[in-house]
Structure formats: structure tokens, C-alpha cells
mmCIF file of C-alpha atoms in Angstrom:
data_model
loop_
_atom_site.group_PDB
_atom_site.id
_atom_site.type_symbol
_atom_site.label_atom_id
_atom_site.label_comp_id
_atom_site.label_asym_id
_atom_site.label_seq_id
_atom_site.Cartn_x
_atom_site.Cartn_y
_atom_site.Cartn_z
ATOM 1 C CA UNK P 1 38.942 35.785 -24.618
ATOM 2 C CA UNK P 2 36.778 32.833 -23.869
ATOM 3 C CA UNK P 3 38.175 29.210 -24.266
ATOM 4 C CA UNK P 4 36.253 26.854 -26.115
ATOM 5 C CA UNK P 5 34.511 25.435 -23.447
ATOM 6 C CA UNK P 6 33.055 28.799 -21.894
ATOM 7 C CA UNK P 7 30.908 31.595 -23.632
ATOM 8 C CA UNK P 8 30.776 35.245 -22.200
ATOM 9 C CA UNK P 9 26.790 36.170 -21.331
ATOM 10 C CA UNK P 10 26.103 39.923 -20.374
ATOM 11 C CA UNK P 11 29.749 40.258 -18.934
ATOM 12 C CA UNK P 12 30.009 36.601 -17.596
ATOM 13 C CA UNK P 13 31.852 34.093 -18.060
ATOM 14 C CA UNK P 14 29.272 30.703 -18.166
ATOM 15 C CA UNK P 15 30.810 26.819 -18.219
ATOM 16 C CA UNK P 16 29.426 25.112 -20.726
ATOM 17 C CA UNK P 17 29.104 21.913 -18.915
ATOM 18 C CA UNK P 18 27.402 22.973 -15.610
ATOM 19 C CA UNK P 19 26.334 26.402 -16.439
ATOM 20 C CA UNK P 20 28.367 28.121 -13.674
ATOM 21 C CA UNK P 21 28.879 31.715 -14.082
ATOM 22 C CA UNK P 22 32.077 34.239 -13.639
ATOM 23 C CA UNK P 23 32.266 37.326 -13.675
ATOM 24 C CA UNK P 24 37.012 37.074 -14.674
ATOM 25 C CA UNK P 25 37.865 34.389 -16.416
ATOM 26 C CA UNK P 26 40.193 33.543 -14.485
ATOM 27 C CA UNK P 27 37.653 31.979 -12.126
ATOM 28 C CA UNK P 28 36.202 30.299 -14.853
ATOM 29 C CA UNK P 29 39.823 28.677 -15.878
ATOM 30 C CA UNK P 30 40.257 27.468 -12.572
ATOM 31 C CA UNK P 31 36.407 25.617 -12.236
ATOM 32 C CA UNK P 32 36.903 23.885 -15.474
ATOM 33 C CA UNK P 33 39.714 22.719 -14.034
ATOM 34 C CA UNK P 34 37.792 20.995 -11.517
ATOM 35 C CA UNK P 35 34.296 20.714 -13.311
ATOM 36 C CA UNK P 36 33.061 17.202 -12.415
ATOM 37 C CA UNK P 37 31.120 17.209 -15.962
ATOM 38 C CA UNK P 38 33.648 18.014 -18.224
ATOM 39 C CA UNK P 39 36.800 16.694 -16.716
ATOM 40 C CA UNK P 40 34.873 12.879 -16.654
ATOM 41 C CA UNK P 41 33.510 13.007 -20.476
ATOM 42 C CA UNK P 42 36.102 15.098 -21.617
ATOM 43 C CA UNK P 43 33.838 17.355 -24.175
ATOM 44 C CA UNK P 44 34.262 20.967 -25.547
ATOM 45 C CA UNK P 45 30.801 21.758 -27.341
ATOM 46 C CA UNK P 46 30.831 24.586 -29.189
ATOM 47 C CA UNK P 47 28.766 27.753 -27.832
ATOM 48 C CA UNK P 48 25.246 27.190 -27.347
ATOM 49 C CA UNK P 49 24.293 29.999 -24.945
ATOM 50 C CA UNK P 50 23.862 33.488 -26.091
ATOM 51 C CA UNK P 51 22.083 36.545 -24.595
ATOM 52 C CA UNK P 52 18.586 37.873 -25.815
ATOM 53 C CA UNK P 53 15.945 40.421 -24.315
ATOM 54 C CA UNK P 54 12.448 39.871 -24.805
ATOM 55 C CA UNK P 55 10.190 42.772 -23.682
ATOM 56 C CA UNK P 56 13.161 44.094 -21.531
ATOM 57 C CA UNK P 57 14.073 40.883 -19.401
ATOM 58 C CA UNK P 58 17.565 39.400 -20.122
ATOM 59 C CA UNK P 59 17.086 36.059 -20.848
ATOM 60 C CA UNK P 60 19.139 33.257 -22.282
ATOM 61 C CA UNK P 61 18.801 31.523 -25.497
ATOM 62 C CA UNK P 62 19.372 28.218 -27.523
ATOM 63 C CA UNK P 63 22.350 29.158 -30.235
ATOM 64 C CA UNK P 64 20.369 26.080 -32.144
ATOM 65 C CA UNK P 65 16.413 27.001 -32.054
ATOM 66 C CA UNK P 66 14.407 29.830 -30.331
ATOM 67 C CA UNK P 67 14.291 28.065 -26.620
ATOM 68 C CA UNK P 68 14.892 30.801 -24.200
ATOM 69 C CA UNK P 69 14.758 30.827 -20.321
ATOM 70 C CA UNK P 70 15.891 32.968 -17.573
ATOM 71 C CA UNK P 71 18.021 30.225 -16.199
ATOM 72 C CA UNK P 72 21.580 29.298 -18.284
ATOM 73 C CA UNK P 73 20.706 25.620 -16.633
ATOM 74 C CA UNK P 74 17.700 24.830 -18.317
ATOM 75 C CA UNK P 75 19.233 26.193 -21.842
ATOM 76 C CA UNK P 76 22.120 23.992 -20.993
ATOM 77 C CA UNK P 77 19.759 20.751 -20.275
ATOM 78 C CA UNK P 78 17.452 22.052 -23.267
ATOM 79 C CA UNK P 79 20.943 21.311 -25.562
ATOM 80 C CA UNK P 80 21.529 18.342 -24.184
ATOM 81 C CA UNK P 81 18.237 16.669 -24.786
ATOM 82 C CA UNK P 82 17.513 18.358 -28.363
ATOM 83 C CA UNK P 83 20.564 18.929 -29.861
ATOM 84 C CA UNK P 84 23.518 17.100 -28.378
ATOM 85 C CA UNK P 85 23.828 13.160 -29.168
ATOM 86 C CA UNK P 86 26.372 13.598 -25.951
ATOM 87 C CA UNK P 87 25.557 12.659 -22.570
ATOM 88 C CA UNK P 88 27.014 15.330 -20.300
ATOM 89 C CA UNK P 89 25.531 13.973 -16.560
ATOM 90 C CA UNK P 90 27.536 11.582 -14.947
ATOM 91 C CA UNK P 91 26.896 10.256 -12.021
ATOM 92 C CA UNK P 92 29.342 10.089 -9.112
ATOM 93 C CA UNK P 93 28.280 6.454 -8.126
ATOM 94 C CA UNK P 94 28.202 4.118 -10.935
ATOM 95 C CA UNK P 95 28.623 4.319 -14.605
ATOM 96 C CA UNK P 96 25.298 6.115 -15.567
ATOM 97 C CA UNK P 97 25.159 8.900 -17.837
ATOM 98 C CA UNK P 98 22.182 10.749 -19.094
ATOM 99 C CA UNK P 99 21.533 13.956 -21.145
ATOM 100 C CA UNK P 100 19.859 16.293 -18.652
ATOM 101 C CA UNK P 101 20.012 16.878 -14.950
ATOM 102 C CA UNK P 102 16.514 15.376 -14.124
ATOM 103 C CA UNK P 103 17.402 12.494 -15.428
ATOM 104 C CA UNK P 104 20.644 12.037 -13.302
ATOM 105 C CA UNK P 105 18.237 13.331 -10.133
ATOM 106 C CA UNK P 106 15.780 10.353 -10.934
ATOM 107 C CA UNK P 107 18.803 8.222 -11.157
ATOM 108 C CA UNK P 108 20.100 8.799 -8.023
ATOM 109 C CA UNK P 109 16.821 9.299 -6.254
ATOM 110 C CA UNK P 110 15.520 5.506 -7.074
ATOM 111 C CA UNK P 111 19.210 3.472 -7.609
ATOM 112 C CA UNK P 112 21.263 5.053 -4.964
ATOM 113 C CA UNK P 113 18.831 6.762 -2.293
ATOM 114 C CA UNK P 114 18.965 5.228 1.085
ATOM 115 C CA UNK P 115 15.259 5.438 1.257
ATOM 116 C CA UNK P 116 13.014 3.271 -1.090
ATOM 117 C CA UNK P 117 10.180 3.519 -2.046
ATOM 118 C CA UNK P 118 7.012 0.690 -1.023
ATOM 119 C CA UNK P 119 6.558 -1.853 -4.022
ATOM 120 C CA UNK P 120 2.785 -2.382 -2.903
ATOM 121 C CA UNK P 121 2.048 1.769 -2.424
ATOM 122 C CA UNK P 122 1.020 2.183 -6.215
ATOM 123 C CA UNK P 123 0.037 5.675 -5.193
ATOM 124 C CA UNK P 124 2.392 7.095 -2.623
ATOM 125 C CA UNK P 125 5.059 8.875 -2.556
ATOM 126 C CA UNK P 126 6.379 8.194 0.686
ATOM 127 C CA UNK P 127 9.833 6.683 1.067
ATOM 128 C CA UNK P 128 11.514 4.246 3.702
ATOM 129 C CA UNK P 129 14.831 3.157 5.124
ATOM 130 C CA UNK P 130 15.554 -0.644 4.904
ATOM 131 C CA UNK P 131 14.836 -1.378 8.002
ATOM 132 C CA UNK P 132 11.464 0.472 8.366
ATOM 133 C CA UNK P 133 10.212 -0.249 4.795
ATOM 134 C CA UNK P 134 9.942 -4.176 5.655
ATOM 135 C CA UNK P 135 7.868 -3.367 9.084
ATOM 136 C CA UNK P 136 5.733 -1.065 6.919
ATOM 137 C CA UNK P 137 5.418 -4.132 4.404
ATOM 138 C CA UNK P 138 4.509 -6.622 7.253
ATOM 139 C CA UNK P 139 2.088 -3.998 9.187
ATOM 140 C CA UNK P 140 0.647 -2.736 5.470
ATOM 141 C CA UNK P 141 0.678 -5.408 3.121
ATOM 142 C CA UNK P 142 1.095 -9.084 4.454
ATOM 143 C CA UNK P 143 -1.356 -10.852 4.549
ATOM 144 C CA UNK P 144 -0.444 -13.197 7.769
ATOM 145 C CA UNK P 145 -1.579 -11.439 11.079
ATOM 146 C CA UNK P 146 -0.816 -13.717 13.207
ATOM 147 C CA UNK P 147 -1.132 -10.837 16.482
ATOM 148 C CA UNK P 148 -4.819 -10.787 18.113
ATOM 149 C CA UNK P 149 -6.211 -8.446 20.874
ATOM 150 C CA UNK P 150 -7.413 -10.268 23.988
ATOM 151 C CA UNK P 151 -9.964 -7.191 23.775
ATOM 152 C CA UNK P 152 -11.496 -6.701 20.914
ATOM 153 C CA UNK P 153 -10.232 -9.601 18.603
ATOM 154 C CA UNK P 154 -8.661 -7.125 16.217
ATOM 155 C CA UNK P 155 -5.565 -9.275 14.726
ATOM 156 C CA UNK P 156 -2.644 -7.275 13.388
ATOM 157 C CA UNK P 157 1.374 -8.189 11.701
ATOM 158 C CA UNK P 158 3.237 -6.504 14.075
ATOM 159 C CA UNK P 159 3.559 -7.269 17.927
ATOM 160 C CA UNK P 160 4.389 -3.058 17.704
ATOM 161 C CA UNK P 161 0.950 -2.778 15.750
ATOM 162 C CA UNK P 162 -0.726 -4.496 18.981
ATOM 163 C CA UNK P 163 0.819 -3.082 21.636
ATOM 164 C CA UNK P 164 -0.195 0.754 19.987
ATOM 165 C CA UNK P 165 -3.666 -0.522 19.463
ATOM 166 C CA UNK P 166 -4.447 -1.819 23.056
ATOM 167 C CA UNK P 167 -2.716 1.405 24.610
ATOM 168 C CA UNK P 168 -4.565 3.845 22.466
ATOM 169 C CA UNK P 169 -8.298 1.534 22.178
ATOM 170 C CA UNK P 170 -8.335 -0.227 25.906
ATOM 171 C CA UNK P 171 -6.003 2.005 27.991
ATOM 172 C CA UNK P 172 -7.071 2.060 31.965
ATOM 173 C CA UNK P 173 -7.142 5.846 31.444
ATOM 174 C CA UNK P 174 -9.889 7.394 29.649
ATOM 175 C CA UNK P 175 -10.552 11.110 29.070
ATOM 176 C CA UNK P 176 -14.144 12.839 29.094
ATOM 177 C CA UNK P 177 -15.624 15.683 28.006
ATOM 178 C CA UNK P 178 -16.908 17.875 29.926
ATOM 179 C CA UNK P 179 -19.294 20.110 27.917
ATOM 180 C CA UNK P 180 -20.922 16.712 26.587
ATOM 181 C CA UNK P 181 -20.769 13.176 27.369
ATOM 182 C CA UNK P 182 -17.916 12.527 24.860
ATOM 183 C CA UNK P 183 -15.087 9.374 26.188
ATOM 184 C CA UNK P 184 -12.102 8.410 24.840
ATOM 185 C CA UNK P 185 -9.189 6.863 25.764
ATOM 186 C CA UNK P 186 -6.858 8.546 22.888
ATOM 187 C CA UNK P 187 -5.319 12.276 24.318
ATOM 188 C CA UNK P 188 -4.474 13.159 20.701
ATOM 189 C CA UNK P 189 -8.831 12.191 19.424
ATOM 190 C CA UNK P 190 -10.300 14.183 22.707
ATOM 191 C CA UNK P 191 -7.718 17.204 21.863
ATOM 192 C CA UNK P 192 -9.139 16.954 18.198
ATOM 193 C CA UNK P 193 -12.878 16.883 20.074
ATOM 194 C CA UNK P 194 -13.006 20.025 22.318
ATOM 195 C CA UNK P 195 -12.120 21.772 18.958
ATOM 196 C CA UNK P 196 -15.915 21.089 18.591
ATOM 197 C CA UNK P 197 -16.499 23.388 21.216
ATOM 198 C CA UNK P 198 -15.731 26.591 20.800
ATOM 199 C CA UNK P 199 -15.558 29.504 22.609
ATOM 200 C CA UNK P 200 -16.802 32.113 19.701
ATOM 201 C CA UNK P 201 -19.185 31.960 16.634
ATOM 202 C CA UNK P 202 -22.544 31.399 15.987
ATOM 203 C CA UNK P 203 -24.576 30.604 19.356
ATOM 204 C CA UNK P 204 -27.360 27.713 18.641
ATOM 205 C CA UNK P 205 -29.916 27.723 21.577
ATOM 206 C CA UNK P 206 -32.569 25.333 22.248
ATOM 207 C CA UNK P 207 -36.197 27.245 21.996
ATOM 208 C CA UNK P 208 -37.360 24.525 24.958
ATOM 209 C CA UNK P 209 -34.934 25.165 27.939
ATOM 210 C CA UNK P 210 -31.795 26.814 28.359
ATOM 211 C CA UNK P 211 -29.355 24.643 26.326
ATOM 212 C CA UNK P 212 -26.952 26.496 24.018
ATOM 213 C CA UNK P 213 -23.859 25.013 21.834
ATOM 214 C CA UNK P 214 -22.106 26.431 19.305
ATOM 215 C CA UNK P 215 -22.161 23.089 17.476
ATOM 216 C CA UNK P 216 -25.406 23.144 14.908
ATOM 217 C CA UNK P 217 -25.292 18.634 15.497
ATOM 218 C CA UNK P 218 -24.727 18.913 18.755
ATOM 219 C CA UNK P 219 -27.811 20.826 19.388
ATOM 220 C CA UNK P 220 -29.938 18.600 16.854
ATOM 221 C CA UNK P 221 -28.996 15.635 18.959
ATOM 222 C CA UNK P 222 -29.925 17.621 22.341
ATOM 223 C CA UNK P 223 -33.524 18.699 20.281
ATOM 224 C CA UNK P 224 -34.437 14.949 19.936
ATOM 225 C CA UNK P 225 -34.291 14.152 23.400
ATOM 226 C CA UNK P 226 -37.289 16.671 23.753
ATOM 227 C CA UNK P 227 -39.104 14.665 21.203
ATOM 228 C CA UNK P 228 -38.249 11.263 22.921
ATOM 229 C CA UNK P 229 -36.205 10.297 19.599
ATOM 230 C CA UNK P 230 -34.256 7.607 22.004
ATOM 231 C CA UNK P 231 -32.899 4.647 20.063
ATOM 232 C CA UNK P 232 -30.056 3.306 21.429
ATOM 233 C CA UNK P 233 -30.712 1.290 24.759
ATOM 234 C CA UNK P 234 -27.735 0.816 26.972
ATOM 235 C CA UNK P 235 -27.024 -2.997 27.362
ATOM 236 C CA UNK P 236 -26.478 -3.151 30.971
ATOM 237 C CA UNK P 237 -29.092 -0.665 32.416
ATOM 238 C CA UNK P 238 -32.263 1.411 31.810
ATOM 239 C CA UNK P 239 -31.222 4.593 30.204
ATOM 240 C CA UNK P 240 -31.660 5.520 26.523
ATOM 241 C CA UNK P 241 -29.416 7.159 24.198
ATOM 242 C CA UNK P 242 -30.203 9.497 20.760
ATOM 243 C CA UNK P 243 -27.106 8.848 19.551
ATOM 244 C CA UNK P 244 -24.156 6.407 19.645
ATOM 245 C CA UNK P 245 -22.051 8.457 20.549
ATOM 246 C CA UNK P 246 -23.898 9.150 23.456
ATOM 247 C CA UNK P 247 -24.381 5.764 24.252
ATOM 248 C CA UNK P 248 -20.699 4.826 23.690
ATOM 249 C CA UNK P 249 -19.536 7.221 26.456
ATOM 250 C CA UNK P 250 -22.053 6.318 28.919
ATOM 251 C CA UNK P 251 -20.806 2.639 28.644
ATOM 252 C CA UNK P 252 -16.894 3.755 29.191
ATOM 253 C CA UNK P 253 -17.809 6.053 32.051
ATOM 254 C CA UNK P 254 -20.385 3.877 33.868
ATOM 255 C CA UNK P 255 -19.770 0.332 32.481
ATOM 256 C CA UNK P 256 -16.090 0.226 32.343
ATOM 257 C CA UNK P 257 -15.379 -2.982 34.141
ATOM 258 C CA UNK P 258 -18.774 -4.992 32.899
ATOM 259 C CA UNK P 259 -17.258 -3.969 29.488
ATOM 260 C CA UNK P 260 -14.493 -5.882 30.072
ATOM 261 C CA UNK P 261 -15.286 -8.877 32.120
ATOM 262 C CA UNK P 262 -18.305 -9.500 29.978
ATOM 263 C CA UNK P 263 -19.341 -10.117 27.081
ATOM 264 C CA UNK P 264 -19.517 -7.405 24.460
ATOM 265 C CA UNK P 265 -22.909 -7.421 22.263
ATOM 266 C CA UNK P 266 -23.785 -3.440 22.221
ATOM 267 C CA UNK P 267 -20.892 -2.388 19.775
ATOM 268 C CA UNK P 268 -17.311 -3.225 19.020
ATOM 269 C CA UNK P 269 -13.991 -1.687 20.845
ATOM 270 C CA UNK P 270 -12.817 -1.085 17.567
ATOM 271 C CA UNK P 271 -14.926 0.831 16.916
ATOM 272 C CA UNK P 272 -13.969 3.548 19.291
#
């Protein structure tokens, strides 16, 4: 028969104290044995799991109230937290002991992960190793940013911050579009543009020449240049833009080295 620290549950043999399941009890004998839970508090409750069907699914139940589940686990942390003044999770590391299993995961999870969590991130859930968690601190949260682009005059925390900002903002490479007059210097923001273009769907044509876009904006903006809607003036020449957009990529394509040298009054690199 069963010891006193095991119950038998449609033919199995279930451990009380981790709710592992045998089908000989001979298996069973052999993991208490060896059952981290009860071999460190040294506890024999009495049975608390028995076997129920409800509407023809085996299920089991609370021997105290009428908590069922399909899982012997969540029976077993149900006892722990309602009816047992025991603490049967122990963990490994330190001297904690708790009463149910999430407990002992939140444990662990916040006093002996190696990741932590931000202090300043009220509302993430993202975690960090030591070493990475103080650069995210200095790049997120300090205020001190003592690192300045010669460009743009962005300043920044991290020397790391900079040198991604300048690559990516004011590289000597820039990419252009050429089913509009779209510039950038980021690969990853002109792969995420000619999305914008594609090859199927709904056809937009312009009822005044032969333009046609697939892009509903993108034909709004080409309609105002029919109706001489131009309101963005380059800074170094005579042409006329109806959008900013527009008028940003004509200044990296054409301007490039003005942009530079001189002095920046039609918009910010930043802002790119």
C-alpha cells in the first residue's frame, strides 16, 4: 500500500510534496528518497489528493474543500496556501521557504536571477545583466550627457550612444529611393520604406497625367504639385517642395556637402 507520504490517484502513485506521479510504488519509494521538498522540511501530510470526475474528465480534488483541477500541482499548491500552516518550497540557494511554487519562482526570479530588473523602468519588464543594466542606466536615465555630436548638437551618456547616432544620422553613405525622392542614411529605415511601395493592391492614378502609386499619401502629395500647393523652399536653391519629406531628400541628394560645411537653418539632422 501507499506510505504516508504518497496517495494512489487512478492507479498512480502521486508524492505528496512535489506531486510526481508513479505508476509501482516502487518508483515512488525510491523519489521520496531523493525528493528535494520533503527530505529538507522533513513533513508527512496526510492525504490531500483524491480522484473525482466532473462531466466525464478525471480531475483532481482538495481532500479539504471542493478545489479541483486537472493538474495534481496546483491541488498540491492549493493545500499549501489554504490549508497547510507548513511551508513546503525551499529554495536551493538561501534559507527561503514559501507555501506555493509561485512564490519560490518570484523568489528566485528577483533575489537570485543573474538578470535584474531597471529600478527607473516602472513599466517594463525587461531584464539586464550587471554589466549591461548600468550602461542602460547611464544611456536611459542619467541625467549628465556629457557626449555631443559635432553634427547636429545632439548630446548623449554614452560615447557607444554617439558613435551609433553619427553612423546611423550622418553616415557618408546614404540610400535613395528610387520610386520617390525618399533619402536616408539608415539601411534598416529605407528597408522599412520600399514596404510603402508595393507591387500589388489598390492602384491610385492621377486623373492629370500618367502618375500611379499604390500609396493613397503618396499620390495626395503628387496631386498638390498640380495645384502649386509648394511650401517648403529649399535653403540653398530655387526649387519648391509640397512636403518635407520631399524637401529633406532633395537637400541629402543635392546639398550634401553645403549641409555640412554650413550652417544648418532649414531643419535639424535629428530629425532625420
Amino acid at each position: 500500500k501507499p506510505g504516508p507520504s504518497s496517495s494512489s490517484v487512478s492507479g498512480l502513485f502521486v508524492c505528496h510534496h512535489c506531486s510526481a506521479a508513479y505508476q509501482q510504488k516502487k518508483g515512488l519509494s525510491q523519489h521520496i528518497r531523493s525528493c528535494r521538498v520533503s527530505t529538507s522540511l522533513h513533513v508527512f501530510p496526510p492525504s490531500y489528493i483524491r480522484a473525482v470526475t466532473e462531466d466525464g474528465v478525471k480531475k483532481f480534488a482538495c481532500g479539504f474543500c471542493d478545489f479541483t483541477s486537472i493538474r495534481a500541482c496546483r491541488v498540491k499548491n492549493h493545500y499549501g496556501c489554504q490549508h497547510s500552516a507548513i511551508q513546503y518550497f525551499a529554495c536551493k540557494l538561501c534559507d527561503f521557504k514559501c507555501k506555493s511554487h509561485s512564490s519560490l519562482y518570484l523568489h528566485k526570479s528577483t533575489v537570485h536571477s543573474k538578470k535584474k530588473r531597471c529600478p527607473y523602468c516602472k513599466y517594463s519588464t525587461c531584464t539586464f545583466r550587471a554589466s549591461r543594466l548600468e550602461a542602460h542606466i547611464r544611456a536611459k536615465h542619467a541625467r549628465e550627457k556629457p557626449y555631443v555630436c559635432a553634427t547636429c548638437g545632439d548630446k548623449f551618456s554614452n560615447i557607444d550612444i554617439l558613435r551609433r547616432h553619427e553612423k546611423r544620422k550622418h553616415g557618408s553613405t546614404f540610400f535613395s529611393c528610387k520610386k520617390c525622392d525618399f533619402v536616408c542614411y539608415s539601411h534598416s529605415e529605407f528597408t522599412k520604406h520600399k514596404r510603402r511601395h508595393p507591387s500589388t493592391g489598390k492602384l491610385f492614378e492621377c486623373y492629370t497625367c500618367t502618375f500611379q502609386t499604390y500609396t493613397r499619401s503618396y499620390l495626395v502629395e503628387h496631386v498638390k504639385l498640380h495645384m502649386e500647393m509648394r511650401s517648403y523652399p529649399c535653403e540653398y536653391c530655387i526649387k519648391t517642395f509640397v512636403s518635407l519629406k520631399s524637401k529633406k531628400g532633395h537637400m541629402l541628394s543635392v546639398h550634401t556637402e553645403r549641409m555640412h560645411t554650413g550652417p544648418q537653418k532649414f531643419f535639424s539632422m535629428a530629425d532625420l
